PDB file of C-alpha atoms in Angstrom:
ATOM      1  CA  MET A 526      13.067  57.153 -71.924  1.00 93.00           C
ATOM      2  CA  ILE A 527      10.682  54.972 -69.915  1.00 96.00           C
ATOM      3  CA  ARG A 528      12.752  52.185 -68.364  1.00 97.00           C
ATOM      4  CA  LEU A 529      10.934  48.822 -68.237  1.00 97.00           C
ATOM      5  CA  LEU A 530      11.399  45.553 -66.388  1.00 98.00           C
ATOM      6  CA  LEU A 531       9.629  42.477 -67.797  1.00 97.00           C
ATOM      7  CA  ALA A 532       8.857  39.402 -65.674  1.00 97.00           C
ATOM      8  CA  GLU A 533       7.474  36.556 -67.771  1.00 95.00           C
ATOM      9  CA  ASP A 534       8.212  32.831 -67.519  1.00 93.00           C
ATOM     10  CA  GLN A 535       7.477  32.067 -71.179  1.00 92.00           C
ATOM     11  CA  ARG A 536      10.723  33.172 -72.775  1.00 91.00           C
ATOM     12  CA  MET A 537       9.311  33.509 -76.288  1.00 92.00           C
ATOM     13  CA  MET A 538       6.533  35.773 -74.994  1.00 90.00           C
ATOM     14  CA  MET A 539       9.048  37.810 -72.977  1.00 93.00           C
ATOM     15  CA  GLY A 540      11.331  38.191 -75.997  1.00 93.00           C
ATOM     16  CA  ALA A 541       8.426  39.239 -78.221  1.00 91.00           C
ATOM     17  CA  LEU A 542       7.219  41.780 -75.657  1.00 91.00           C
ATOM     18  CA  ALA A 543      10.717  43.205 -75.235  1.00 94.00           C
ATOM     19  CA  LEU A 544      11.087  43.509 -78.999  1.00 94.00           C
ATOM     20  CA  LEU A 545       7.709  45.185 -79.522  1.00 92.00           C
ATOM     21  CA  LEU A 546       8.026  47.596 -76.607  1.00 94.00           C
ATOM     22  CA  GLY A 547      11.585  48.405 -77.671  1.00 92.00           C
ATOM     23  CA  LEU A 548      10.154  49.698 -80.962  1.00 92.00           C
ATOM     24  CA  GLU A 549       8.376  52.461 -79.051  1.00 93.00           C
ATOM     25  CA  ASP A 550      10.360  55.729 -79.321  1.00 94.00           C
ATOM     26  CA  ASP A 551      10.123  56.474 -75.606  1.00 95.00           C
ATOM     27  CA  MET A 552      10.657  52.989 -74.100  1.00 96.00           C
ATOM     28  CA  GLU A 553      13.667  50.888 -73.209  1.00 96.00           C
ATOM     29  CA  VAL A 554      13.604  47.373 -71.687  1.00 97.00           C
ATOM     30  CA  VAL A 555      16.346  47.370 -69.047  1.00 97.00           C
ATOM     31  CA  ALA A 556      15.675  43.949 -67.448  1.00 97.00           C
ATOM     32  CA  GLN A 557      14.014  40.655 -68.347  1.00 97.00           C
ATOM     33  CA  VAL A 558      13.479  37.988 -65.683  1.00 97.00           C
ATOM     34  CA  PRO A 559      11.805  34.572 -66.049  1.00 96.00           C
ATOM     35  CA  ALA A 560      11.187  33.908 -62.332  1.00 95.00           C
ATOM     36  CA  GLY A 561       9.353  35.738 -59.572  1.00 94.00           C
ATOM     37  CA  TYR A 562      12.186  35.521 -57.057  1.00 95.00           C
ATOM     38  CA  GLU A 563      14.472  37.466 -59.435  1.00 96.00           C
ATOM     39  CA  ILE A 564      12.210  40.529 -59.786  1.00 97.00           C
ATOM     40  CA  VAL A 565      13.205  42.635 -56.785  1.00 96.00           C
ATOM     41  CA  ALA A 566      16.966  42.139 -57.196  1.00 97.00           C
ATOM     42  CA  ALA A 567      16.766  42.991 -60.911  1.00 97.00           C
ATOM     43  CA  ALA A 568      14.634  46.057 -60.164  1.00 97.00           C
ATOM     44  CA  LEU A 569      16.992  47.331 -57.470  1.00 97.00           C
ATOM     45  CA  GLU A 570      19.915  46.902 -59.867  1.00 97.00           C
ATOM     46  CA  THR A 571      18.345  48.478 -62.990  1.00 97.00           C
ATOM     47  CA  ARG A 572      15.891  50.984 -61.425  1.00 97.00           C
ATOM     48  CA  PRO A 573      13.010  50.656 -63.924  1.00 98.00           C
ATOM     49  CA  ASP A 574      10.194  53.196 -64.071  1.00 97.00           C
ATOM     50  CA  VAL A 575       7.593  50.493 -64.711  1.00 97.00           C
ATOM     51  CA  ALA A 576       7.680  46.753 -63.963  1.00 97.00           C
ATOM     52  CA  LEU A 577       5.424  44.549 -66.109  1.00 97.00           C
ATOM     53  CA  LEU A 578       4.751  41.429 -64.064  1.00 96.00           C
ATOM     54  CA  ASP A 579       3.005  38.178 -64.892  1.00 93.00           C
ATOM     55  CA  ILE A 580       1.232  36.576 -61.929  1.00 91.00           C
ATOM     56  CA  GLU A 581       2.099  32.885 -62.092  1.00 88.00           C
ATOM     57  CA  LEU A 582       5.898  32.810 -62.083  1.00 92.00           C
ATOM     58  CA  PRO A 583       8.387  30.216 -60.802  1.00 91.00           C
ATOM     59  CA  GLY A 584       9.520  30.717 -57.223  1.00 90.00           C
ATOM     60  CA  ARG A 585       7.333  33.693 -56.322  1.00 90.00           C
ATOM     61  CA  SER A 586       4.146  35.166 -57.726  1.00 91.00           C
ATOM     62  CA  GLY A 587       4.075  38.524 -59.457  1.00 93.00           C
ATOM     63  CA  LEU A 588       1.548  39.659 -56.833  1.00 91.00           C
ATOM     64  CA  ASP A 589       4.010  38.996 -53.986  1.00 92.00           C
ATOM     65  CA  ALA A 590       6.790  40.697 -55.950  1.00 95.00           C
ATOM     66  CA  ALA A 591       4.528  43.723 -56.528  1.00 95.00           C
ATOM     67  CA  ALA A 592       4.151  44.174 -52.775  1.00 94.00           C
ATOM     68  CA  ASP A 593       7.938  43.892 -52.331  1.00 95.00           C
ATOM     69  CA  LEU A 594       8.537  46.505 -55.035  1.00 96.00           C
ATOM     70  CA  ARG A 595       6.069  48.864 -53.388  1.00 94.00           C
ATOM     71  CA  ASP A 596       8.095  48.612 -50.162  1.00 94.00           C
ATOM     72  CA  GLN A 597      11.646  48.488 -51.558  1.00 95.00           C
ATOM     73  CA  LEU A 598      11.422  50.576 -54.740  1.00 96.00           C
ATOM     74  CA  PRO A 599       8.342  52.824 -54.448  1.00 94.00           C
ATOM     75  CA  SER A 600       9.373  54.894 -57.483  1.00 95.00           C
ATOM     76  CA  CYS A 601       8.731  51.854 -59.715  1.00 97.00           C
ATOM     77  CA  LYS A 602       5.131  51.528 -60.933  1.00 96.00           C
ATOM     78  CA  VAL A 603       3.766  47.987 -61.303  1.00 96.00           C
ATOM     79  CA  LEU A 604       1.582  46.858 -64.186  1.00 95.00           C
ATOM     80  CA  ILE A 605       0.273  43.288 -63.947  1.00 92.00           C
ATOM     81  CA  VAL A 606      -0.003  41.701 -67.407  1.00 91.00           C
ATOM     82  CA  THR A 607      -1.449  38.201 -67.230  1.00 85.00           C
ATOM     83  CA  THR A 608      -3.321  35.456 -69.030  1.00 82.00           C
ATOM     84  CA  PHE A 609      -5.380  34.871 -65.904  1.00 72.00           C
ATOM     85  CA  GLY A 610      -8.035  37.585 -65.688  1.00 71.00           C
ATOM     86  CA  ARG A 611      -9.533  36.506 -62.381  1.00 74.00           C
ATOM     87  CA  PRO A 612     -11.402  38.927 -60.109  1.00 71.00           C
ATOM     88  CA  GLY A 613      -9.503  37.810 -57.003  1.00 78.00           C
ATOM     89  CA  TYR A 614      -6.183  38.440 -58.736  1.00 81.00           C
ATOM     90  CA  LEU A 615      -7.226  41.989 -59.589  1.00 81.00           C
ATOM     91  CA  ARG A 616      -8.208  42.696 -56.004  1.00 80.00           C
ATOM     92  CA  ARG A 617      -4.944  41.227 -54.670  1.00 84.00           C
ATOM     93  CA  ALA A 618      -2.916  43.192 -57.242  1.00 87.00           C
ATOM     94  CA  MET A 619      -4.499  46.465 -56.110  1.00 85.00           C
ATOM     95  CA  GLU A 620      -3.866  45.556 -52.457  1.00 86.00           C
ATOM     96  CA  ALA A 621      -0.206  44.882 -53.366  1.00 90.00           C
ATOM     97  CA  GLY A 622       0.101  48.394 -54.779  1.00 92.00           C
ATOM     98  CA  ALA A 623      -0.124  47.661 -58.517  1.00 93.00           C
ATOM     99  CA  SER A 624      -1.067  50.641 -60.688  1.00 94.00           C
ATOM    100  CA  GLY A 625      -2.584  48.580 -63.465  1.00 92.00           C
ATOM    101  CA  PHE A 626      -3.929  45.173 -64.446  1.00 90.00           C
ATOM    102  CA  LEU A 627      -4.275  44.026 -68.054  1.00 88.00           C
ATOM    103  CA  VAL A 628      -5.069  40.713 -69.700  1.00 83.00           C
ATOM    104  CA  LYS A 629      -2.577  39.558 -72.344  1.00 82.00           C
ATOM    105  CA  ASP A 630      -5.041  39.272 -75.213  1.00 79.00           C
ATOM    106  CA  GLY A 631      -4.979  43.018 -76.032  1.00 78.00           C
ATOM    107  CA  PRO A 632      -2.876  44.721 -78.734  1.00 80.00           C
ATOM    108  CA  VAL A 633       0.646  45.913 -77.901  1.00 82.00           C
ATOM    109  CA  GLU A 634      -0.393  49.525 -78.653  1.00 85.00           C
ATOM    110  CA  ASP A 635      -2.823  49.328 -75.724  1.00 88.00           C
ATOM    111  CA  LEU A 636      -0.034  48.007 -73.499  1.00 91.00           C
ATOM    112  CA  ALA A 637       2.304  50.850 -74.485  1.00 93.00           C
ATOM    113  CA  ALA A 638      -0.469  53.375 -73.816  1.00 94.00           C
ATOM    114  CA  ALA A 639      -1.161  51.743 -70.432  1.00 94.00           C
ATOM    115  CA  ILE A 640       2.528  52.004 -69.491  1.00 96.00           C
ATOM    116  CA  ARG A 641       2.492  55.741 -70.252  1.00 96.00           C
ATOM    117  CA  ARG A 642      -0.750  56.238 -68.317  1.00 95.00           C
ATOM    118  CA  VAL A 643       0.535  54.332 -65.276  1.00 95.00           C
ATOM    119  CA  LEU A 644       3.723  56.400 -65.290  1.00 94.00           C
ATOM    120  CA  ALA A 645       1.581  59.554 -65.411  1.00 94.00           C
ATOM    121  CA  GLY A 646      -0.089  58.464 -62.167  1.00 93.00           C
ATOM    122  CA  GLU A 647      -3.266  56.909 -63.587  1.00 93.00           C
ATOM    123  CA  ARG A 648      -4.672  53.546 -62.633  1.00 91.00           C
ATOM    124  CA  VAL A 649      -5.284  51.279 -65.633  1.00 91.00           C
ATOM    125  CA  ILE A 650      -7.576  48.269 -65.271  1.00 87.00           C
ATOM    126  CA  ASP A 651      -9.085  45.936 -67.862  1.00 80.00           C
ATOM    127  CA  PRO A 652     -12.754  47.150 -67.914  1.00 73.00           C
ATOM    128  CA  GLY A 653     -14.360  43.696 -68.132  1.00 68.00           C
ATOM    129  CA  LEU A 654     -12.292  42.433 -65.251  1.00 70.00           C
ATOM    130  CA  ALA A 655     -13.081  45.485 -63.123  1.00 63.00           C
ATOM    131  CA  ALA A 656     -16.811  44.787 -63.473  1.00 58.00           C
ATOM    132  CA  ALA A 657     -16.312  41.087 -62.645  1.00 62.00           C
ATOM    133  CA  ALA A 658     -14.225  41.949 -59.567  1.00 61.00           C
ATOM    134  CA  LEU A 659     -16.914  44.275 -58.230  1.00 57.00           C
ATOM    135  CA  SER A 660     -19.579  41.592 -58.575  1.00 58.00           C
ATOM    136  CA  ALA A 661     -17.361  38.823 -57.147  1.00 60.00           C
ATOM    137  CA  GLY A 662     -16.805  40.531 -53.790  1.00 65.00           C
ATOM    138  CA  PRO A 663     -13.776  40.160 -51.517  1.00 75.00           C
ATOM    139  CA  ASN A 664     -11.750  37.009 -50.941  1.00 80.00           C
ATOM    140  CA  PRO A 665     -13.506  35.104 -48.108  1.00 87.00           C
ATOM    141  CA  LEU A 666     -10.427  33.031 -47.225  1.00 88.00           C
ATOM    142  CA  THR A 667      -8.074  34.005 -44.416  1.00 90.00           C
ATOM    143  CA  PRO A 668      -4.324  34.028 -45.183  1.00 89.00           C
ATOM    144  CA  ARG A 669      -3.891  30.734 -43.255  1.00 92.00           C
ATOM    145  CA  GLU A 670      -6.779  29.071 -45.137  1.00 93.00           C
ATOM    146  CA  ARG A 671      -5.105  30.161 -48.388  1.00 90.00           C
ATOM    147  CA  ASP A 672      -1.792  28.694 -47.211  1.00 92.00           C
ATOM    148  CA  VAL A 673      -3.435  25.359 -46.399  1.00 93.00           C
ATOM    149  CA  LEU A 674      -5.308  25.208 -49.724  1.00 91.00           C
ATOM    150  CA  THR A 675      -2.146  26.154 -51.618  1.00 89.00           C
ATOM    151  CA  ALA A 676      -0.294  23.330 -49.864  1.00 91.00           C
ATOM    152  CA  ALA A 677      -3.138  20.959 -50.826  1.00 89.00           C
ATOM    153  CA  VAL A 678      -2.915  21.801 -54.545  1.00 83.00           C
ATOM    154  CA  ASP A 679      -0.885  18.728 -55.540  1.00 82.00           C
ATOM    155  CA  GLY A 680      -3.040  16.286 -53.605  1.00 81.00           C
ATOM    156  CA  ALA A 681      -0.891  16.414 -50.458  1.00 88.00           C
ATOM    157  CA  THR A 682      -2.207  14.529 -47.422  1.00 90.00           C
ATOM    158  CA  VAL A 683      -3.249  16.270 -44.223  1.00 92.00           C
ATOM    159  CA  ALA A 684      -0.016  14.984 -42.633  1.00 92.00           C
ATOM    160  CA  ASP A 685       2.057  16.435 -45.519  1.00 92.00           C
ATOM    161  CA  ILE A 686       0.353  19.826 -45.217  1.00 92.00           C
ATOM    162  CA  ALA A 687       0.765  19.840 -41.433  1.00 92.00           C
ATOM    163  CA  ALA A 688       4.490  19.100 -41.717  1.00 92.00           C
ATOM    164  CA  LYS A 689       5.027  21.682 -44.440  1.00 91.00           C
ATOM    165  CA  LEU A 690       3.224  24.487 -42.585  1.00 93.00           C
ATOM    166  CA  HIS A 691       4.305  23.453 -39.055  1.00 93.00           C
ATOM    167  CA  LEU A 692       0.726  22.969 -37.908  1.00 93.00           C
ATOM    168  CA  SER A 693      -1.054  20.111 -36.159  1.00 93.00           C
ATOM    169  CA  GLN A 694      -3.143  17.787 -38.330  1.00 92.00           C
ATOM    170  CA  ALA A 695      -6.271  18.826 -36.430  1.00 92.00           C
ATOM    171  CA  THR A 696      -5.568  22.496 -37.214  1.00 93.00           C
ATOM    172  CA  VAL A 697      -5.063  21.665 -40.901  1.00 92.00           C
ATOM    173  CA  ARG A 698      -8.397  19.798 -40.949  1.00 91.00           C
ATOM    174  CA  ASN A 699     -10.102  22.825 -39.357  1.00 92.00           C
ATOM    175  CA  TYR A 700      -8.649  25.205 -41.973  1.00 93.00           C
ATOM    176  CA  LEU A 701      -9.597  22.857 -44.817  1.00 92.00           C
ATOM    177  CA  SER A 702     -13.125  22.494 -43.452  1.00 90.00           C
ATOM    178  CA  ALA A 703     -13.490  26.277 -43.174  1.00 91.00           C
ATOM    179  CA  ALA A 704     -12.167  26.776 -46.726  1.00 91.00           C
ATOM    180  CA  ILE A 705     -14.546  24.136 -48.105  1.00 90.00           C
ATOM    181  CA  GLY A 706     -17.461  25.872 -46.369  1.00 89.00           C
ATOM    182  CA  LYS A 707     -16.491  29.326 -47.604  1.00 87.00           C
ATOM    183  CA  THR A 708     -16.050  28.187 -51.204  1.00 86.00           C
ATOM    184  CA  GLY A 709     -19.349  26.281 -51.145  1.00 85.00           C
ATOM    185  CA  THR A 710     -17.679  23.077 -52.294  1.00 89.00           C
ATOM    186  CA  ARG A 711     -17.785  19.427 -51.204  1.00 88.00           C
ATOM    187  CA  ASN A 712     -14.109  18.641 -50.652  1.00 90.00           C
ATOM    188  CA  ARG A 713     -10.661  20.182 -50.690  1.00 89.00           C
ATOM    189  CA  ILE A 714     -10.007  19.383 -54.379  1.00 88.00           C
ATOM    190  CA  GLU A 715     -13.126  21.337 -55.349  1.00 89.00           C
ATOM    191  CA  ALA A 716     -12.196  24.071 -52.860  1.00 89.00           C
ATOM    192  CA  VAL A 717      -8.766  24.448 -54.485  1.00 89.00           C
ATOM    193  CA  ARG A 718     -10.396  24.613 -57.942  1.00 87.00           C
ATOM    194  CA  ALA A 719     -12.944  27.209 -56.842  1.00 86.00           C
ATOM    195  CA  ALA A 720     -10.319  29.334 -55.090  1.00 86.00           C
ATOM    196  CA  ARG A 721      -8.048  29.230 -58.139  1.00 83.00           C
ATOM    197  CA  ARG A 722     -10.894  30.053 -60.517  1.00 80.00           C
ATOM    198  CA  ASN A 723     -11.670  33.163 -58.468  1.00 79.00           C
ATOM    199  CA  GLY A 724      -8.019  34.147 -58.092  1.00 78.00           C
ATOM    200  CA  TRP A 725      -8.084  33.709 -54.314  1.00 83.00           C
ATOM    201  CA  LEU A 726      -4.899  31.588 -54.232  1.00 80.00           C
TER     202      LEU A 726
END
């Protein structure tokens, strides 16, 4: 049996996925978690063969959890299954050691086939997204610029961001200015939007 862990914050979607994948003769869902910070602990406890991770999860992103799984449970393959088919997300998923990346709008038969392929050592990537990622190029933002933009998402002031990230206000302004320049936008709100649209945050 292929042992599966599901990480999905929409409980109805997670329940439906568990039910459908459980109908497969060779698959068993051994863990279901609604938050990103629960993934690694659940995986270490249940030892799944494949972890199906959403990206935008409470507490910790599926991309961060994928990197943790690669380090702490290398036998577990990671398949990102998300609504957000953004080129930057695909690139970050591959850097985090994911073996596959699918968008949620496909049929469950394709997902089951992808799980088997990933377990067999193949890399499975949504073809349309792969083409978009190649044309989009790499993420131009440095990790610190991403941190500052992420902290600015809810309209936080420069002082708020500086306090949160333990930086000076001048340093925060420099990072914001660099991020605005690299995203080709006019202000930090537009920079956040552009970075999110490309999956850079």
